[in-house]
Coordinates of C-alpha atoms and ligand atoms in Angstrom, one line a residue:
M1 CA 11.0 -18.2 9.9
K2 CA 9.0 -20.5 7.7
L3 CA 6.2 -19.3 5.5
S4 CA 3.6 -21.2 7.5
N5 CA 4.6 -19.1 10.5
L6 CA 4.2 -15.7 8.9
T7 CA 1.4 -13.7 10.4
L8 CA -0.1 -10.7 8.5
N9 CA -1.9 -7.8 9.9
T10 CA -4.2 -5.5 7.9
P11 CA -4.2 -2.0 9.5
Y12 CA -5.7 -0.4 6.4
L13 CA -8.9 -2.3 7.1
S14 CA -9.3 -0.4 10.3
L15 CA -10.3 2.5 8.0
D16 CA -13.9 3.1 6.9
P17 CA -15.0 0.5 4.3
I18 CA -15.2 3.2 1.7
F19 CA -11.4 3.0 1.4
Y20 CA -11.3 -0.6 0.2
H21 CA -13.1 -3.6 -1.1
E22 CA -12.4 -7.0 0.5
V23 CA -11.9 -9.5 -2.3
A24 CA -10.2 -12.9 -2.7
P25 CA -7.7 -13.5 -5.4
T26 CA -8.8 -15.5 -8.4
P27 CA -6.2 -18.3 -9.0
L28 CA -4.6 -18.7 -12.3
H29 CA -4.8 -22.0 -14.3
N30 CA -1.7 -24.2 -13.9
P31 CA 0.6 -21.8 -12.1
R32 CA 4.4 -22.3 -12.0
L33 CA 7.2 -20.5 -10.2
V34 CA 9.3 -18.4 -12.6
S35 CA 11.5 -16.9 -10.0
F36 CA 11.9 -16.2 -6.3
N37 CA 14.0 -13.4 -4.8
P38 CA 15.7 -14.5 -1.5
G39 CA 16.7 -10.9 -0.7
A40 CA 13.0 -9.9 -0.5
A41 CA 12.1 -13.0 1.7
K42 CA 14.5 -11.7 4.3
L43 CA 12.7 -8.3 4.4
L44 CA 9.7 -10.2 5.6
G45 CA 11.8 -12.1 8.2
L46 CA 11.5 -15.4 6.2
D47 CA 14.3 -17.8 5.9
P48 CA 14.8 -18.4 2.1
A49 CA 16.2 -21.8 2.7
H50 CA 12.9 -22.9 4.2
L51 CA 10.7 -21.7 1.4
T52 CA 9.6 -24.3 -1.1
D53 CA 8.6 -23.7 -4.8
E54 CA 5.3 -25.2 -4.1
E55 CA 4.3 -22.9 -1.2
L56 CA 5.6 -19.9 -3.0
E57 CA 3.4 -20.9 -6.1
K58 CA 0.4 -21.2 -3.8
L59 CA 1.0 -18.0 -2.0
L60 CA 1.2 -16.0 -5.3
N61 CA -1.7 -17.8 -6.7
G62 CA -3.8 -17.0 -3.7
T63 CA -4.4 -20.5 -2.6
L64 CA -2.2 -20.5 0.5
F65 CA -3.8 -19.0 3.5
L66 CA -1.6 -17.0 5.8
E67 CA -2.6 -16.3 9.4
G68 CA -4.1 -12.9 9.7
S69 CA -4.5 -12.3 5.9
R70 CA -7.7 -10.5 4.8
P71 CA -7.3 -9.8 1.1
Y72 CA -8.4 -6.4 -0.1
A73 CA -8.3 -3.9 -3.0
M74 CA -7.6 -0.2 -2.3
C75 CA -9.8 2.6 -3.8
Y76 CA -8.2 5.7 -5.4
A77 CA -8.5 8.2 -8.2
G78 CA -6.0 10.1 -10.2
H79 CA -5.0 12.5 -13.0
Q80 CA -4.2 10.3 -16.1
F81 CA -2.3 12.3 -18.8
G82 CA -3.5 15.5 -17.2
Y83 CA -7.2 14.6 -16.9
Y84 CA -8.9 13.7 -13.7
V85 CA -10.5 10.2 -13.5
P86 CA -12.8 10.2 -10.5
R87 CA -12.4 6.5 -9.6
L88 CA -9.6 4.1 -10.3
G89 CA -8.5 1.8 -7.5
D90 CA -6.6 -1.6 -7.4
G91 CA -8.3 -3.1 -10.6
R92 CA -5.9 -6.1 -10.7
A93 CA -3.9 -5.9 -7.5
I94 CA -5.0 -7.4 -4.2
N95 CA -3.2 -6.8 -0.9
L96 CA -2.8 -9.7 1.4
G97 CA -1.7 -7.8 4.6
C98 CA 1.5 -6.5 6.1
A99 CA 4.5 -8.1 7.7
N100 CA 7.7 -6.4 9.1
G101 CA 6.6 -3.1 7.7
W102 CA 6.1 -4.4 4.2
N103 CA 2.6 -4.6 2.5
L104 CA 2.3 -7.7 0.4
Q105 CA 0.3 -7.3 -2.8
L106 CA -0.5 -9.6 -5.6
K107 CA -0.6 -8.0 -9.0
G108 CA -2.6 -9.8 -11.6
S109 CA -4.7 -11.8 -9.3
G110 CA -8.2 -11.2 -10.8
Q111 CA -11.0 -8.7 -10.8
T112 CA -12.0 -6.4 -8.0
L113 CA -14.7 -3.8 -7.4
Y114 CA -12.3 -1.3 -9.2
S115 CA -11.6 -3.4 -12.4
R116 CA -13.9 -1.2 -14.6
Q117 CA -13.5 -3.0 -18.1
G118 CA -10.4 -4.8 -17.1
D119 CA -9.8 -8.5 -16.7
G120 CA -7.9 -8.2 -13.4
R121 CA -4.9 -9.9 -15.0
A122 CA -1.3 -9.0 -15.8
V123 CA 0.6 -10.7 -18.6
L124 CA 3.9 -12.6 -18.1
R125 CA 5.8 -10.0 -20.3
S126 CA 5.0 -7.1 -18.0
S127 CA 5.2 -9.1 -14.8
I128 CA 8.7 -10.1 -15.7
R129 CA 9.6 -6.5 -16.4
E130 CA 8.1 -5.3 -13.0
Y131 CA 9.7 -8.0 -11.1
L132 CA 13.2 -7.5 -12.4
I133 CA 13.2 -3.7 -12.6
S134 CA 12.1 -3.2 -9.1
E135 CA 15.2 -5.1 -7.9
A136 CA 17.4 -3.3 -10.4
M137 CA 16.2 0.1 -9.1
N138 CA 16.9 -0.9 -5.5
A139 CA 20.4 -2.0 -6.3
L140 CA 21.0 1.4 -8.0
G141 CA 19.9 3.1 -4.7
I142 CA 16.6 4.5 -6.1
P143 CA 13.7 4.1 -3.9
T144 CA 11.3 1.6 -5.2
S145 CA 8.7 -1.2 -4.5
R146 CA 10.3 -4.6 -4.3
A147 CA 9.3 -8.0 -5.4
L148 CA 9.3 -11.4 -3.7
A149 CA 8.4 -13.8 -6.5
L150 CA 6.7 -14.3 -9.8
I151 CA 4.5 -17.1 -11.3
S152 CA 3.5 -17.8 -14.8
S153 CA 0.5 -19.9 -15.9
D154 CA -1.5 -21.4 -18.7
E155 CA -4.2 -18.8 -18.3
K156 CA -4.9 -17.1 -21.6
V157 CA -5.0 -13.3 -21.3
A158 CA -6.2 -11.2 -24.2
R159 CA -4.0 -8.1 -25.2
E160 CA -2.8 -7.2 -28.7
R161 CA -2.4 -11.0 -28.8
W162 CA -3.1 -13.9 -26.4
E163 CA -0.5 -13.9 -23.6
R164 CA 0.1 -15.8 -20.5
G165 CA -1.3 -14.6 -17.3
A166 CA 1.1 -14.1 -14.5
I167 CA 1.3 -12.7 -10.9
V168 CA 4.0 -10.9 -9.1
L169 CA 4.1 -10.5 -5.3
R170 CA 5.1 -6.9 -4.8
L171 CA 6.2 -5.3 -1.5
A172 CA 6.0 -1.8 -0.3
P173 CA 6.1 0.0 3.0
S174 CA 2.9 1.7 1.7
W175 CA 0.7 1.4 -1.3
I176 CA -1.0 4.9 -0.8
R177 CA -0.8 7.1 -3.8
F178 CA -1.2 10.7 -4.5
G179 CA -4.5 9.6 -6.1
S180 CA -5.7 8.0 -2.9
F181 CA -6.0 11.6 -1.5
E182 CA -7.5 12.9 -4.6
Y183 CA -10.3 10.5 -4.4
F184 CA -11.5 11.8 -1.0
F185 CA -10.8 15.4 -1.9
H186 CA -12.8 15.2 -5.1
T187 CA -15.8 13.5 -3.6
N188 CA -15.8 16.1 -0.9
K189 CA -15.2 13.5 1.9
H190 CA -13.0 15.7 4.0
K191 CA -13.4 13.6 7.3
E192 CA -12.1 10.6 5.3
L193 CA -9.4 12.7 3.8
E194 CA -8.2 13.4 7.3
S195 CA -8.4 9.7 8.3
L196 CA -6.2 8.9 5.3
A197 CA -3.7 11.5 6.2
D198 CA -3.6 10.2 9.9
F199 CA -3.2 6.7 8.5
L200 CA -0.3 7.6 6.4
L201 CA 1.3 9.5 9.3
Q202 CA 1.1 6.5 11.5
E203 CA 2.2 4.1 8.8
S204 CA 5.0 5.8 7.1
F205 CA 5.8 9.1 8.8
P206 CA 5.7 8.4 12.5
Q207 CA 8.4 11.0 13.2
F208 CA 5.8 13.6 12.6
V209 CA 2.8 12.2 14.4
E210 CA 3.3 14.3 17.6
S211 CA 4.2 17.5 15.6
E212 CA 1.8 20.5 15.5
D213 CA 2.1 20.8 11.8
A214 CA 2.1 17.0 11.1
Y215 CA 0.2 17.1 7.8
L216 CA 2.4 20.0 6.5
K217 CA 5.6 18.2 7.6
M218 CA 4.5 15.0 5.9
Y219 CA 3.7 16.9 2.8
G220 CA 7.2 18.6 2.8
E221 CA 8.7 15.1 3.2
I222 CA 6.8 13.7 0.2
V223 CA 8.0 16.7 -1.8
K224 CA 11.5 16.1 -0.9
R225 CA 11.4 12.3 -1.5
T226 CA 9.7 12.7 -4.9
A227 CA 12.2 15.2 -6.1
E228 CA 15.1 13.1 -5.0
M229 CA 13.5 9.9 -6.5
I230 CA 13.2 11.6 -9.9
A231 CA 16.8 13.0 -9.6
G232 CA 17.7 9.4 -9.2
W233 CA 15.9 8.4 -12.3
Q234 CA 17.5 11.2 -14.4
S235 CA 20.9 10.2 -13.2
V236 CA 20.7 6.7 -14.7
G237 CA 18.6 7.6 -17.8
F238 CA 15.4 6.0 -16.5
N239 CA 12.0 7.0 -18.1
H240 CA 9.0 5.8 -16.1
G241 CA 6.6 6.4 -18.9
V242 CA 3.2 6.7 -16.9
M243 CA 3.6 9.4 -14.2
N244 CA -0.1 9.7 -13.6
T245 CA -1.0 10.7 -10.1
D246 CA -2.4 7.3 -9.4
N247 CA 1.2 5.9 -10.1
M248 CA 2.8 8.3 -7.6
S249 CA 3.6 6.9 -4.3
A250 CA 2.8 9.0 -1.2
I251 CA 6.1 7.8 0.3
G252 CA 8.2 8.7 -2.7
I253 CA 9.1 5.4 -4.0
T254 CA 9.0 4.3 -7.7
I255 CA 5.9 2.1 -8.2
D256 CA 3.7 0.7 -11.0
Y257 CA 6.3 0.0 -13.6
G258 CA 4.8 -0.2 -17.1
P259 CA 6.4 0.8 -20.4
F260 CA 9.5 2.2 -18.6
A261 CA 13.0 2.2 -20.1
F262 CA 16.5 2.7 -19.3
M263 CA 17.6 4.8 -22.2
D264 CA 20.0 3.4 -24.7
T265 CA 21.6 6.3 -26.6
F266 CA 21.1 9.5 -24.7
E267 CA 18.1 11.5 -26.0
S268 CA 16.7 14.2 -23.8
G269 CA 13.2 14.1 -25.3
Y270 CA 13.0 10.3 -25.3
I271 CA 9.5 8.9 -24.7
C272 CA 9.3 5.2 -23.8
N273 CA 5.6 5.0 -23.8
H274 CA 4.1 4.5 -27.3
T275 CA 0.7 5.9 -26.4
D276 CA 2.2 9.1 -25.0
A277 CA 2.2 10.9 -28.4
Q278 CA 2.7 14.4 -26.8
G279 CA 5.7 13.3 -24.8
R280 CA 4.1 14.4 -21.5
Y281 CA 6.1 11.8 -19.7
S282 CA 9.3 12.0 -21.7
Y283 CA 12.6 11.8 -20.0
D284 CA 13.3 15.6 -19.8
N285 CA 9.7 16.3 -18.6
Q286 CA 9.9 14.0 -15.6
P287 CA 11.2 16.6 -13.2
R288 CA 8.4 19.0 -14.2
I289 CA 5.8 16.4 -14.1
G290 CA 6.9 15.5 -10.5
Y291 CA 6.1 19.1 -9.6
W292 CA 2.8 19.1 -11.3
N293 CA 1.8 15.9 -9.6
L294 CA 2.8 17.3 -6.2
E295 CA 0.6 20.4 -6.9
R296 CA -2.3 18.0 -7.5
L297 CA -1.5 16.4 -4.1
A298 CA -1.2 19.8 -2.4
H299 CA -4.7 20.6 -3.8
A300 CA -6.1 17.5 -2.5
L301 CA -4.6 18.2 1.1
S302 CA -5.9 21.8 1.1
P303 CA -8.9 21.1 3.3
L304 CA -6.3 20.0 6.0
V305 CA -3.6 22.7 5.6
T306 CA -3.7 26.2 4.1
H307 CA -2.7 26.6 0.5
E308 CA 0.1 29.1 1.4
K309 CA 1.9 26.7 3.7
L310 CA 1.7 23.8 1.2
Q311 CA 2.9 26.0 -1.5
T312 CA 5.9 27.0 0.6
E313 CA 6.8 23.4 0.9
L314 CA 6.2 22.7 -2.8
E315 CA 8.5 25.6 -3.8
K316 CA 11.5 23.7 -2.3
Y317 CA 11.0 21.0 -4.9
G318 CA 13.4 22.6 -7.4
S319 CA 16.2 23.0 -5.0
Y320 CA 15.7 19.4 -3.6
F321 CA 15.8 18.1 -7.1
T322 CA 18.8 20.1 -8.2
T323 CA 20.9 19.5 -5.1
R324 CA 20.3 15.7 -5.3
L325 CA 21.0 15.6 -9.1
M326 CA 24.2 17.6 -8.7
E327 CA 25.4 15.2 -6.1
L328 CA 24.7 12.2 -8.2
L329 CA 26.3 13.7 -11.3
R330 CA 29.3 14.7 -9.4
A331 CA 29.7 11.1 -8.1
K332 CA 29.2 9.8 -11.7
L333 CA 32.1 12.0 -12.8
G334 CA 34.2 11.1 -9.8
L335 CA 34.3 14.8 -8.5
D336 CA 35.0 14.9 -4.9
T337 CA 34.2 18.6 -4.1
P338 CA 31.6 21.0 -5.6
Q339 CA 32.7 23.7 -7.8
E340 CA 30.7 26.6 -9.2
N341 CA 30.8 25.7 -12.8
D342 CA 29.8 22.1 -12.3
S343 CA 26.4 22.5 -13.8
D344 CA 28.0 23.9 -17.0
L345 CA 30.2 20.8 -17.1
F346 CA 27.1 18.5 -16.7
R347 CA 25.0 20.3 -19.2
T348 CA 27.7 20.3 -21.8
L349 CA 28.2 16.6 -21.2
F350 CA 24.5 15.8 -21.8
S351 CA 24.5 17.7 -25.1
V352 CA 27.7 16.0 -26.2
M353 CA 26.1 12.6 -25.4
E354 CA 23.0 13.6 -27.3
N355 CA 24.8 15.0 -30.3
G356 CA 27.2 11.9 -30.5
R357 CA 24.3 9.5 -30.0
I358 CA 26.2 8.0 -27.0
D359 CA 24.9 5.1 -25.2
M360 CA 24.8 6.4 -21.7
T361 CA 25.5 3.3 -19.5
P362 CA 28.6 2.0 -21.4
F363 CA 29.9 5.6 -21.6
F364 CA 29.8 6.3 -17.9
R365 CA 31.3 2.9 -17.2
T366 CA 34.1 3.4 -19.6
L367 CA 34.7 6.9 -18.1
S368 CA 35.0 5.2 -14.8
R369 CA 38.5 3.9 -15.9
Y370 CA 39.5 7.1 -17.7
G371 CA 43.1 8.1 -17.0
G372 CA 44.1 10.2 -20.0
N373 CA 43.8 7.8 -22.9
R374 CA 40.7 8.9 -24.9
D375 CA 40.5 6.2 -27.6
V376 CA 37.9 3.9 -26.0
L377 CA 35.7 6.8 -25.1
L378 CA 36.0 8.5 -28.5
A379 CA 35.0 5.2 -30.1
L380 CA 31.6 5.6 -28.3
T381 CA 30.5 8.7 -30.0
L382 CA 29.6 9.9 -33.5
A383 CA 30.9 13.5 -32.7
P384 CA 34.4 12.9 -31.4
N385 CA 35.5 16.5 -31.6
Q386 CA 32.8 17.5 -29.2
L387 CA 33.7 14.9 -26.7
N388 CA 37.4 15.8 -27.0
E389 CA 36.7 19.3 -26.1
W390 CA 34.5 18.3 -23.2
L391 CA 37.3 15.9 -22.0
D392 CA 39.7 18.9 -22.0
T393 CA 37.4 20.7 -19.5
Y394 CA 36.9 17.4 -17.6
D395 CA 40.7 17.0 -17.3
T396 CA 41.1 20.6 -15.9
R397 CA 38.3 19.8 -13.4
L398 CA 39.8 16.5 -12.3
A399 CA 43.1 18.4 -11.6
Q400 CA 41.2 20.1 -8.8
N401 CA 40.2 16.8 -7.1
T402 CA 41.8 15.8 -3.9
L403 CA 41.0 12.1 -4.7
S404 CA 43.8 10.0 -6.3
T405 CA 43.0 8.7 -9.8
H406 CA 42.9 5.2 -8.3
D407 CA 40.4 6.1 -5.7
R408 CA 38.3 8.0 -8.3
H409 CA 38.2 4.9 -10.5
T410 CA 37.1 2.7 -7.6
Q411 CA 34.4 5.1 -6.6
M412 CA 33.2 5.6 -10.1
L413 CA 33.0 1.9 -10.7
Y414 CA 30.5 1.7 -7.7
T415 CA 28.5 4.6 -9.0
N416 CA 28.3 3.9 -12.7
P417 CA 26.5 0.5 -13.2
K418 CA 28.0 -1.9 -15.7
Y419 CA 24.5 -3.4 -16.2
V420 CA 21.1 -1.8 -16.5
L421 CA 18.1 -3.8 -17.8
K422 CA 17.7 -2.3 -21.1
N423 CA 14.4 -3.3 -22.9
Y424 CA 16.1 -5.4 -25.4
I425 CA 17.7 -7.5 -22.6
L426 CA 14.4 -7.9 -20.8
Q427 CA 12.7 -8.9 -24.0
E428 CA 15.2 -11.8 -24.4
A429 CA 14.3 -13.1 -20.9
I430 CA 10.6 -12.7 -21.8
D431 CA 10.8 -14.6 -25.1
A432 CA 12.4 -17.6 -23.3
A433 CA 10.0 -17.4 -20.4
E434 CA 7.0 -17.6 -22.7
K435 CA 8.5 -20.9 -23.7
D436 CA 8.7 -21.9 -20.0
D437 CA 12.5 -21.4 -19.9
F438 CA 13.0 -19.2 -16.8
A439 CA 16.8 -19.4 -16.7
L440 CA 17.5 -15.9 -18.1
V441 CA 14.9 -14.3 -15.8
N442 CA 16.8 -15.7 -12.9
D443 CA 20.2 -14.7 -14.3
L444 CA 18.9 -11.2 -14.9
L445 CA 17.8 -11.1 -11.3
I446 CA 21.5 -11.6 -10.2
L447 CA 22.6 -8.9 -12.7
A448 CA 19.9 -6.5 -11.6
Q449 CA 20.9 -7.0 -8.0
N450 CA 24.6 -6.6 -8.6
P451 CA 24.9 -3.9 -11.4
Y452 CA 28.3 -2.8 -10.5
D453 CA 29.9 -6.2 -10.6
E454 CA 31.5 -8.0 -13.5
H455 CA 29.4 -10.9 -14.9
E456 CA 31.5 -12.5 -17.5
P457 CA 28.9 -14.7 -19.1
F458 CA 26.8 -11.6 -19.7
E459 CA 29.4 -9.3 -21.0
R460 CA 27.3 -8.8 -24.2
Y461 CA 24.7 -7.0 -22.2
A462 CA 27.2 -4.4 -20.9
G463 CA 28.0 -2.9 -24.3
V464 CA 26.3 -0.5 -26.6
T465 CA 22.7 -1.5 -27.5
P466 CA 22.4 -3.0 -31.0
Q467 CA 21.2 -0.4 -33.4
Q468 CA 17.8 -2.2 -34.2
H469 CA 16.9 -2.2 -30.5
T470 CA 17.9 1.3 -29.6
N471 CA 15.4 3.7 -27.8
L472 CA 12.3 1.6 -28.8
K473 CA 8.8 2.7 -27.6
L474 CA 6.7 0.2 -25.8
S475 CA 3.1 -0.4 -25.7
C476 CA 1.2 0.5 -22.5
S477 CA -0.8 -2.8 -22.6
S478 CA 0.2 -5.1 -19.7
Ligands
AMP501 P1 -1.8 1.4 -14.6 O1 -1.6 2.6 -15.6 O2 -1.3 0.2 -15.1 O3 -1.2 1.8 -13.3 O4 -3.3 1.3 -14.4 C1 -4.3 2.3 -14.3 C2 -5.6 1.8 -13.7 O5 -6.2 0.8 -14.5 C3 -5.5 1.2 -12.3 O6 -6.6 1.5 -11.6 C4 -5.3 -0.3 -12.6 O7 -5.8 -1.1 -11.5 C5 -6.3 -0.4 -13.8 N1 -6.0 -1.6 -14.6 C6 -5.0 -1.7 -15.5 N2 -5.1 -2.9 -16.1 C7 -6.1 -3.6 -15.7 C8 -6.7 -4.8 -15.9 N3 -6.1 -5.7 -16.7 N4 -7.8 -5.2 -15.1 C9 -8.2 -4.4 -14.3 N5 -7.8 -3.1 -14.0 C10 -6.7 -2.8 -14.6
MG502 MG1 -1.1 2.0 -11.6

């Protein structure tokens, strides 16, 4: 299908106007296409071969009208760093409508009713990061929003310095957040709260619509998906950085990428967000914060379902999380059947990685070819004795596998990515793109989408992160 034949619908606008604000995008000055993602075009039923740069540029800049589109911003609230903020909303995101089960949203397309002091813009730096990382997460099997394309411009946007304005077209099956429910709960609008729950059921949990305990079942499913999503983050060393409840998706996908990081050397208390001085959203706090956020959601749903019932579902969080994490770690280590002491094996490995300042991604990748010779692995740690000891236990554990060494290697090479988009790699693409050279952004898109494959020209990105770029903290400004 061609873009000109794409028809959008806007079911969210059937809700009461208090849920949204209809607003047109404000175009950027001198827009140009940085990158387009053919895979995402297919999700919408579009034929990538029929899309021109010019129409994509216009679509993202809000100057191409699609049949059925009625742009709007959504209203929500949320707990930011533990404190309730009564009204947030899409301050710089504008929804265009829905096609093929995907909601199209422009991020950085100008002010809305919910912009507060903000300019409604997003800078090129953070837009490149969001565009690429959502595709990387998807390829790693972690539920996430997606991205269709990205434009840059000559629009000057004030942050710590002047930066280029940019717009990403993001896609998600739903943009409803925990904070969407909190808004209606805390303003005592229980009728609207119920309408939102009904909407989310219809939109994203149709399997429960006819059920007697539909809201409860939906909440239980959100608990499960959130727990499993965070287990996915932990397994690849991903630190989201801003797990405020307004950034928590009600369908359990990763959204609103900001100062995120794939960790370089493993550090359990790693904090990617420069403004998070207390480490509320540090790597090892993520599972706990997921629970805390789900508690806020349960509280917001309490007019619809009794507290006891919600709490029963919430209490399953720990077991959902642990079960998934154990599965993922077993796969990372190439273990084909669960054993009682596996959690000890994993825990020890994480402390061995931390003590030896081991870069996680190259370590697991190297381990994927381990067949007895330890030299290459020992070269990755500052504490070789500890790793040696752990490898002794690992050898014993591998002896209990039914999988052959060859099959284990094959499986591990498709579990442990060769490439993750570490911050220093993204920064190289950003530096070039700010000078209008978009080649690296497009190369990184291919890397992000095929993280388990060999990409010879980019071998340098598969190794240990250079010391000066290791575990940096990023500014929240975007
Ligand atoms: P974030 O932490 O980026 O997800 O944003 C938190 C809230 O601030 C959301 O309501 C955003 O829409 C809003 N916001 C962030 N940056 C801007 C901006 N430049 N202009 C308007 N609103 C913004
Ligand atoms: Mg947000």
